[in-house]
mmCIF file of C-alpha atoms in Angstrom:
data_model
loop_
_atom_site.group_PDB
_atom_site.id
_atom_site.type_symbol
_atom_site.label_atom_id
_atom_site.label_comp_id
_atom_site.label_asym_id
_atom_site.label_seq_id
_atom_site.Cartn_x
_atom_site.Cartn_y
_atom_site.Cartn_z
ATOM 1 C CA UNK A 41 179.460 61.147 81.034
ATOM 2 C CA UNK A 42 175.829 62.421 81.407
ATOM 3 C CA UNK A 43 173.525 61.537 78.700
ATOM 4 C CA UNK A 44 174.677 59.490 74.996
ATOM 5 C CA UNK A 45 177.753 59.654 73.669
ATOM 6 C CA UNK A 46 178.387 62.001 71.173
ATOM 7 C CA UNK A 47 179.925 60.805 68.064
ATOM 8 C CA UNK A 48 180.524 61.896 64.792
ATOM 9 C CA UNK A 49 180.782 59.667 61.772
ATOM 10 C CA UNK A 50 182.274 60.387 58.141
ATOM 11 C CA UNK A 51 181.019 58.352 55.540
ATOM 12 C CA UNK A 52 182.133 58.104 51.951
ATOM 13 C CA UNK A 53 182.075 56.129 48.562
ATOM 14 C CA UNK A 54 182.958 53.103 49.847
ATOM 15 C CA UNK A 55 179.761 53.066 51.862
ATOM 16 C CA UNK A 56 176.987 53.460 48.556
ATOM 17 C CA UNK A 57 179.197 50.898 46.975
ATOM 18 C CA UNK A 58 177.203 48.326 48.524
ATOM 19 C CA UNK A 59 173.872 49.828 46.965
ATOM 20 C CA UNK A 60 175.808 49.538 43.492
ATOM 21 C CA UNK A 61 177.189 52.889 43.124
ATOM 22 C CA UNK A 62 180.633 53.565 41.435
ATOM 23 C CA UNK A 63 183.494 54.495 43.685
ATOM 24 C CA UNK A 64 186.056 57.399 42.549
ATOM 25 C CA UNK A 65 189.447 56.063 43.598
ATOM 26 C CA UNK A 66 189.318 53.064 42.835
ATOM 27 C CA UNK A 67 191.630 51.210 40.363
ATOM 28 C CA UNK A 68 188.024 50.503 38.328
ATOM 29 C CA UNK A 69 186.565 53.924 39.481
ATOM 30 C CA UNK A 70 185.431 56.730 37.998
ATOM 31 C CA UNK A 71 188.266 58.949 37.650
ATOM 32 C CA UNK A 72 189.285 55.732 36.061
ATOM 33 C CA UNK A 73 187.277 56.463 32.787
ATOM 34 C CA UNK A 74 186.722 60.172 33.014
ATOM 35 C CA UNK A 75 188.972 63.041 33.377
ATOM 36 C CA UNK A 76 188.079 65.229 36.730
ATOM 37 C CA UNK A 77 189.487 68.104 34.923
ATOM 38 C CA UNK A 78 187.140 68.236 32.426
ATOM 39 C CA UNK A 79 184.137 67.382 34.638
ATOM 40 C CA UNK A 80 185.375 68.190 38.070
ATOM 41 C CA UNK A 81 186.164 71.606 38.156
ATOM 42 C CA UNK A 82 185.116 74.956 37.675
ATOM 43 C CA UNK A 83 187.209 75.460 34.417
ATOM 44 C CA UNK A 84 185.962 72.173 32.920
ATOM 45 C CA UNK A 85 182.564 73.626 33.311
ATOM 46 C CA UNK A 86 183.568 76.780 31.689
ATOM 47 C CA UNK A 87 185.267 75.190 28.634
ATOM 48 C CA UNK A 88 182.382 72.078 27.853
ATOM 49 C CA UNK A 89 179.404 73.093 30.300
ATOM 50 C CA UNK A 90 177.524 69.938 28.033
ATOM 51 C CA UNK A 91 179.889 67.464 28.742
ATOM 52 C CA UNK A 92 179.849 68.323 32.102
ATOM 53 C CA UNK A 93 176.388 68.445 32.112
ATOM 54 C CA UNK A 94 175.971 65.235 30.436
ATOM 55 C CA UNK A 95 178.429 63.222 33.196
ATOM 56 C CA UNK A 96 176.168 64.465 35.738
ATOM 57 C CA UNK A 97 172.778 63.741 34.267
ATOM 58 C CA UNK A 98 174.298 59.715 33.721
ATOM 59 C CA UNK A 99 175.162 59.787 37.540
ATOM 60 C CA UNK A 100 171.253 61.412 38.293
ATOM 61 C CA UNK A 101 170.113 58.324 36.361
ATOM 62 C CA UNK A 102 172.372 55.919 37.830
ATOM 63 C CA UNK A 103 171.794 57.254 41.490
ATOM 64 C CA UNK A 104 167.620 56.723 40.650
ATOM 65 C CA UNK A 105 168.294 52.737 39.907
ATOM 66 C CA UNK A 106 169.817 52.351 43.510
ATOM 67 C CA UNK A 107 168.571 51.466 46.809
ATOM 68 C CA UNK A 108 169.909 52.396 50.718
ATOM 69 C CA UNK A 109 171.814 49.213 52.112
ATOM 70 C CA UNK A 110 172.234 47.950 55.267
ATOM 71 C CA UNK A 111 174.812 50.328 56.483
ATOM 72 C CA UNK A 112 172.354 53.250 55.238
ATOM 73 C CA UNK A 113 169.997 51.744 57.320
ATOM 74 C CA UNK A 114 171.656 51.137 60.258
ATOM 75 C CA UNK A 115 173.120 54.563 60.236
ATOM 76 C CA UNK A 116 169.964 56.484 60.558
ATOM 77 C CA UNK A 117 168.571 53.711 63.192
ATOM 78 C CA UNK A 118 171.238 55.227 65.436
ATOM 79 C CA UNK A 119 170.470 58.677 64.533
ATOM 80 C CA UNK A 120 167.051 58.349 65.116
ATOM 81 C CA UNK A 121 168.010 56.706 68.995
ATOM 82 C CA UNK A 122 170.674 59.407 69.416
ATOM 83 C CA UNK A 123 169.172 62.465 68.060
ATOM 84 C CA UNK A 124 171.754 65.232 67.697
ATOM 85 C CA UNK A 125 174.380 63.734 70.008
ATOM 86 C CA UNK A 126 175.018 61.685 66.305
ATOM 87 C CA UNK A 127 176.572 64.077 63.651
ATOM 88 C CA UNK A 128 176.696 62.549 60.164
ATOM 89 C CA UNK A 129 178.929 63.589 57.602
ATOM 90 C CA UNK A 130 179.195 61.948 54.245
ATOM 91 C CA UNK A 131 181.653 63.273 51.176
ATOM 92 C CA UNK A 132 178.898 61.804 49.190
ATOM 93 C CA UNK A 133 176.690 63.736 47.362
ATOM 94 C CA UNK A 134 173.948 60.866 46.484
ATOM 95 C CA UNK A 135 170.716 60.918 48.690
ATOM 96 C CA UNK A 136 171.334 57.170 50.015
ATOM 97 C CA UNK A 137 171.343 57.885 53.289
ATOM 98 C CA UNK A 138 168.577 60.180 54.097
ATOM 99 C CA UNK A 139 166.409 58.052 51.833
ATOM 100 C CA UNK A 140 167.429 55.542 54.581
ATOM 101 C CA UNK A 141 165.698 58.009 57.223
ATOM 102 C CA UNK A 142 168.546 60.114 58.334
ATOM 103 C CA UNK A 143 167.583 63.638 58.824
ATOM 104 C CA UNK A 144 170.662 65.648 59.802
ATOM 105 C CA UNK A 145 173.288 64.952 56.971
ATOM 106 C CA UNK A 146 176.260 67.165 56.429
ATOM 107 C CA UNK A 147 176.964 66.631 52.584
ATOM 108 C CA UNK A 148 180.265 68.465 52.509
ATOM 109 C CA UNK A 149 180.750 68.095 48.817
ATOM 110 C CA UNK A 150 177.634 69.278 48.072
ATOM 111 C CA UNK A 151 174.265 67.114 46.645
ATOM 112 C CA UNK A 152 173.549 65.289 43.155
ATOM 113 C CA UNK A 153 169.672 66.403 43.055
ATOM 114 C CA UNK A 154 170.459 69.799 43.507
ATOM 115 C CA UNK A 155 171.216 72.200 41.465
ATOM 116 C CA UNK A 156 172.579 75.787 41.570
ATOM 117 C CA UNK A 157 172.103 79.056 39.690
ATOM 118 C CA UNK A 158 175.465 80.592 38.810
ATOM 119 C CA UNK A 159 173.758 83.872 37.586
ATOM 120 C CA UNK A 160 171.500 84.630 41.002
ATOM 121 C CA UNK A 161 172.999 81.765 43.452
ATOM 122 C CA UNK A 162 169.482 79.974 44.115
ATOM 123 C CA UNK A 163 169.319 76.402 44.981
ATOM 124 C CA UNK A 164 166.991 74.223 43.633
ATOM 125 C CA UNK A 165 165.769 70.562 44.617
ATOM 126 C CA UNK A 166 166.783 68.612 41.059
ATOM 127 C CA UNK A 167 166.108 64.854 40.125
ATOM 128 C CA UNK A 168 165.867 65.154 36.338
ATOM 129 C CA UNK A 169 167.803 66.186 33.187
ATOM 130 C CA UNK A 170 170.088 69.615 33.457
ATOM 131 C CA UNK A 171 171.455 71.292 30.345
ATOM 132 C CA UNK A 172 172.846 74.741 29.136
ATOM 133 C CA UNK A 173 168.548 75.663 28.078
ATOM 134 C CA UNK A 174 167.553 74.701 31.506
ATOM 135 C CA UNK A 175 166.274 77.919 33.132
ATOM 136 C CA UNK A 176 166.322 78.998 36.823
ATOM 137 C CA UNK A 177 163.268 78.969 38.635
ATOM 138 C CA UNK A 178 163.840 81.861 40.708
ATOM 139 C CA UNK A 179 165.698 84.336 38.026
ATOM 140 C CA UNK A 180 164.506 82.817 35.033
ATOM 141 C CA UNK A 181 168.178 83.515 33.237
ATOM 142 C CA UNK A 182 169.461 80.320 30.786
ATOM 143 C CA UNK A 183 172.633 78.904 30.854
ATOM 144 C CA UNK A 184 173.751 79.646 34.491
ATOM 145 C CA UNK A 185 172.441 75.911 35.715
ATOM 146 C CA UNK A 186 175.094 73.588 37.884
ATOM 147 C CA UNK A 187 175.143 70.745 39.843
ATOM 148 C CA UNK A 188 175.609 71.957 43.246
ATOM 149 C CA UNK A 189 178.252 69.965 44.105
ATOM 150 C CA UNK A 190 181.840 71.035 45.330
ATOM 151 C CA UNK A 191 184.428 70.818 42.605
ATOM 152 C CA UNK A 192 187.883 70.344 42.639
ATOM 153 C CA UNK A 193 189.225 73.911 43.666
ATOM 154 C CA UNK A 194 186.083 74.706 45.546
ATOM 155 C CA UNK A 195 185.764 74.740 49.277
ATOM 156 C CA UNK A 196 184.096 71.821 51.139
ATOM 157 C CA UNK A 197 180.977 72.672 52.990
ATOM 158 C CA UNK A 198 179.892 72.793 57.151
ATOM 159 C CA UNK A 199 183.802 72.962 57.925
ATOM 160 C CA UNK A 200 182.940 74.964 60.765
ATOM 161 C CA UNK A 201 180.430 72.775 62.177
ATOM 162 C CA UNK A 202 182.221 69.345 61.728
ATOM 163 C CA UNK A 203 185.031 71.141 63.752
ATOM 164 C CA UNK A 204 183.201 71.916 66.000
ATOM 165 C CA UNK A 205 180.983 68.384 66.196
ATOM 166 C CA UNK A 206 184.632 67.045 66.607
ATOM 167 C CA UNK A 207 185.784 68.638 69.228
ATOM 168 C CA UNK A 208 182.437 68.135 71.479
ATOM 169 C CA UNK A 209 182.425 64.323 70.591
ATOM 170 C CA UNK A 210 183.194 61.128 72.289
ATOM 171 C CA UNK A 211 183.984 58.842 69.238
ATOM 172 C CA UNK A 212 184.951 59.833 65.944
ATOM 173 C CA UNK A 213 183.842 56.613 63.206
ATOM 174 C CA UNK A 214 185.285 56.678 59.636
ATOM 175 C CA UNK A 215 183.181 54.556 57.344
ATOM 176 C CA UNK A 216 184.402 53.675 53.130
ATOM 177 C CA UNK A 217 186.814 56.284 52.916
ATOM 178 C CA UNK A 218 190.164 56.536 50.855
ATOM 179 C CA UNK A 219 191.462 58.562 53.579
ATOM 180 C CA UNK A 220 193.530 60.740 50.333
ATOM 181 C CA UNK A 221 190.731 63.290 49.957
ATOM 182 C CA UNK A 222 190.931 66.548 52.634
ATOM 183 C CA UNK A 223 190.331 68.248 54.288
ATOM 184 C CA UNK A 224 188.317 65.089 55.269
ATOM 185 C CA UNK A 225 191.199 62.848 55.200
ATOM 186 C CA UNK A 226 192.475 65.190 58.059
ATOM 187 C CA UNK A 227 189.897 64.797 60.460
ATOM 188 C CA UNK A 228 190.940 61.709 62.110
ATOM 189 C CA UNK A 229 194.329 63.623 62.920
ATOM 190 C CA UNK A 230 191.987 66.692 64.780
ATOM 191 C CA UNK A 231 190.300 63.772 66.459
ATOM 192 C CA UNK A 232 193.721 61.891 67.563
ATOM 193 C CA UNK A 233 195.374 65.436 68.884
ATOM 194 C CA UNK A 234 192.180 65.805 71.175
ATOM 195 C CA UNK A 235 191.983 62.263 72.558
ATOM 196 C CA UNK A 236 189.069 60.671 70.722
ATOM 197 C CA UNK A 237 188.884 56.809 70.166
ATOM 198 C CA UNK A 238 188.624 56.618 66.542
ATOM 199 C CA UNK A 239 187.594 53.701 64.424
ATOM 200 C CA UNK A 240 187.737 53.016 60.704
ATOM 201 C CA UNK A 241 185.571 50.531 58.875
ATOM 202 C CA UNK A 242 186.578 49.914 55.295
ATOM 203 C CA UNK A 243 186.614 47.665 52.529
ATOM 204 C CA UNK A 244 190.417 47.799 53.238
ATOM 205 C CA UNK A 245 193.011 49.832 54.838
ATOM 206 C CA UNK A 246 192.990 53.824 53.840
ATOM 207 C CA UNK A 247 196.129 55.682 53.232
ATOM 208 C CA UNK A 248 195.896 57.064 56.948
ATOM 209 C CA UNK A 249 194.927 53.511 58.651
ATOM 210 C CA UNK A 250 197.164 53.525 61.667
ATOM 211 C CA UNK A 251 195.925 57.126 62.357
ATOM 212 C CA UNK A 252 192.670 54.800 63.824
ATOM 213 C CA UNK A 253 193.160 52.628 67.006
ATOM 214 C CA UNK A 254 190.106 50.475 65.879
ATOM 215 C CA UNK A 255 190.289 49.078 62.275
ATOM 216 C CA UNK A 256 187.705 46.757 60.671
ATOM 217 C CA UNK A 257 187.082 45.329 57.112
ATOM 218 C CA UNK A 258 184.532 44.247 55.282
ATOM 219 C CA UNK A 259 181.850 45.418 53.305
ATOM 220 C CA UNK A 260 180.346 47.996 54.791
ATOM 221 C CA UNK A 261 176.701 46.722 54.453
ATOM 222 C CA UNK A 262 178.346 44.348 57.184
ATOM 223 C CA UNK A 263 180.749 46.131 59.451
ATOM 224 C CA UNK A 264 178.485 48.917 59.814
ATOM 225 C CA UNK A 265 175.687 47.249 61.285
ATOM 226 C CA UNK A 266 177.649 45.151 63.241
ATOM 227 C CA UNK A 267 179.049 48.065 64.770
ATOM 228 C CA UNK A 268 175.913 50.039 65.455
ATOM 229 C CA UNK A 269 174.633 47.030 67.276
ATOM 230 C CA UNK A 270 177.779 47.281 69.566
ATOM 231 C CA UNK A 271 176.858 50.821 70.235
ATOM 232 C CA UNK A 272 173.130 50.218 70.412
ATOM 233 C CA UNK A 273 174.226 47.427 73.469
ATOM 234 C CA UNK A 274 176.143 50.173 75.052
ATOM 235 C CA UNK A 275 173.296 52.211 74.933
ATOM 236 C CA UNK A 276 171.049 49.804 76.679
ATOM 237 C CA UNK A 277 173.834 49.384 79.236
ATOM 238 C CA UNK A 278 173.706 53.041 79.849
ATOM 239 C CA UNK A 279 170.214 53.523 80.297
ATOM 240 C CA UNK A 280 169.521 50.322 82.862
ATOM 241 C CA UNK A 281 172.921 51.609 85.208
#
């Protein structure tokens, strides 16, 4: 092999659980309490835009009062050594890791301080409150504001290039996933039929586990850099030989 490894990583809730933020699945998550349908979906949105509106203002709020953690951290430390031979995906859609100092995240489910214009399409950097009055910037039209996020029903995001990042990669890491969400549950599977190593750390054991020939758990604030030290040795390896 010429040059780093290339390796693609897939982050999800389980790894901004660390920096306090609520899981989904979770037997105390948040489809727990709320009802996707009603704020997880296109015809939610159609039926109570305000509620939905409302859910995702509290998570805007809750996602200011948190901090990166360790695995954030350590995350974009290998980026920043491996440059674009490191693709990072995350199903999250909080900021955590680029305010960590990742650059190049795929957020395939879309981005909390965003939001979208459903009249004219334009996206718009958003931190603050979103409602039915809030106007678009670029069109100036009311009531067409959304989180732009991907809803249940709605197609995931960068499909194309994760394929693609998977099938030019050496390693394929899963970190704080349920593995029950796809298509991102799948990828392991793409990895598997095209002889990647593949390791999963996790608080615990996903639904597709033994798909992974390396499993570790823990908190991920503890696997994770623990594990980019390993590759940060091999690195040094490679560049003395």
């Amino acid at each position: 092999m010429t040059g780093p490894p290339r390796i693609v990583v897939l982050t999800g809730a389980g790894i901004s659980a660390d920096s306090g933020l609520s899981t989904f699945r979770d037997p105390d998550g948040i489809w727990s309490r709320v009802d996707w349908r009603e704020v997880a979906t296109p015809e939610g949105f159609a039926a109570d835009p305000a509620l939905v509106h409302s859910f995702y203002n509290e998570r805007r709020a809750a996602l200011a009062s948190v901090e990166p953690n360790a695995a954030h951290y350590a995350l974009a430390r290998l980026e920043a050594r491996l440059g674009e031979a490191l693709t990072l995906v995350t199903q999250n859609v909080d900021d955590l890791h680029e305010r960590a100092g990742a650059i190049r995240v795929l957020h395939m489910h879309g981005e909390l301080k965003k939001a979208r214009c459903g009249i004219c399409s334009a996206v718009h950097p958003w931190a603050g409150y979103l409602s039915l009055e809030t106007r678009c910037a670029d069109c100036k039209a009311a009531g067409g504001m959304r989180p732009d996020v991907v809803w249940f029903g709605e197609a995931p995001r960068f499909l194309d290039e994760i394929a693609g990042a998977i099938a030019d990669a050496h390693h394929f890491i899963s970190i704080g996933t349920s593995g029950s969400v796809y298509p991102a549950a799948g990828f392991v599977a793409h990895a598997r039929a095209i002889g990647l190593p593949c390791t999963e750390l996790n608080l615990e054991p996903s639904e597709n586990a033994m798909a992974f020939q390396d499993r570790r758990y823990g908190r991920a604030a503890e696997t994770v850099p623990l594990w980019v030290a390993e590759m940060e040795r091999v690195l040094g390896r490679q560049r003395t030989n």
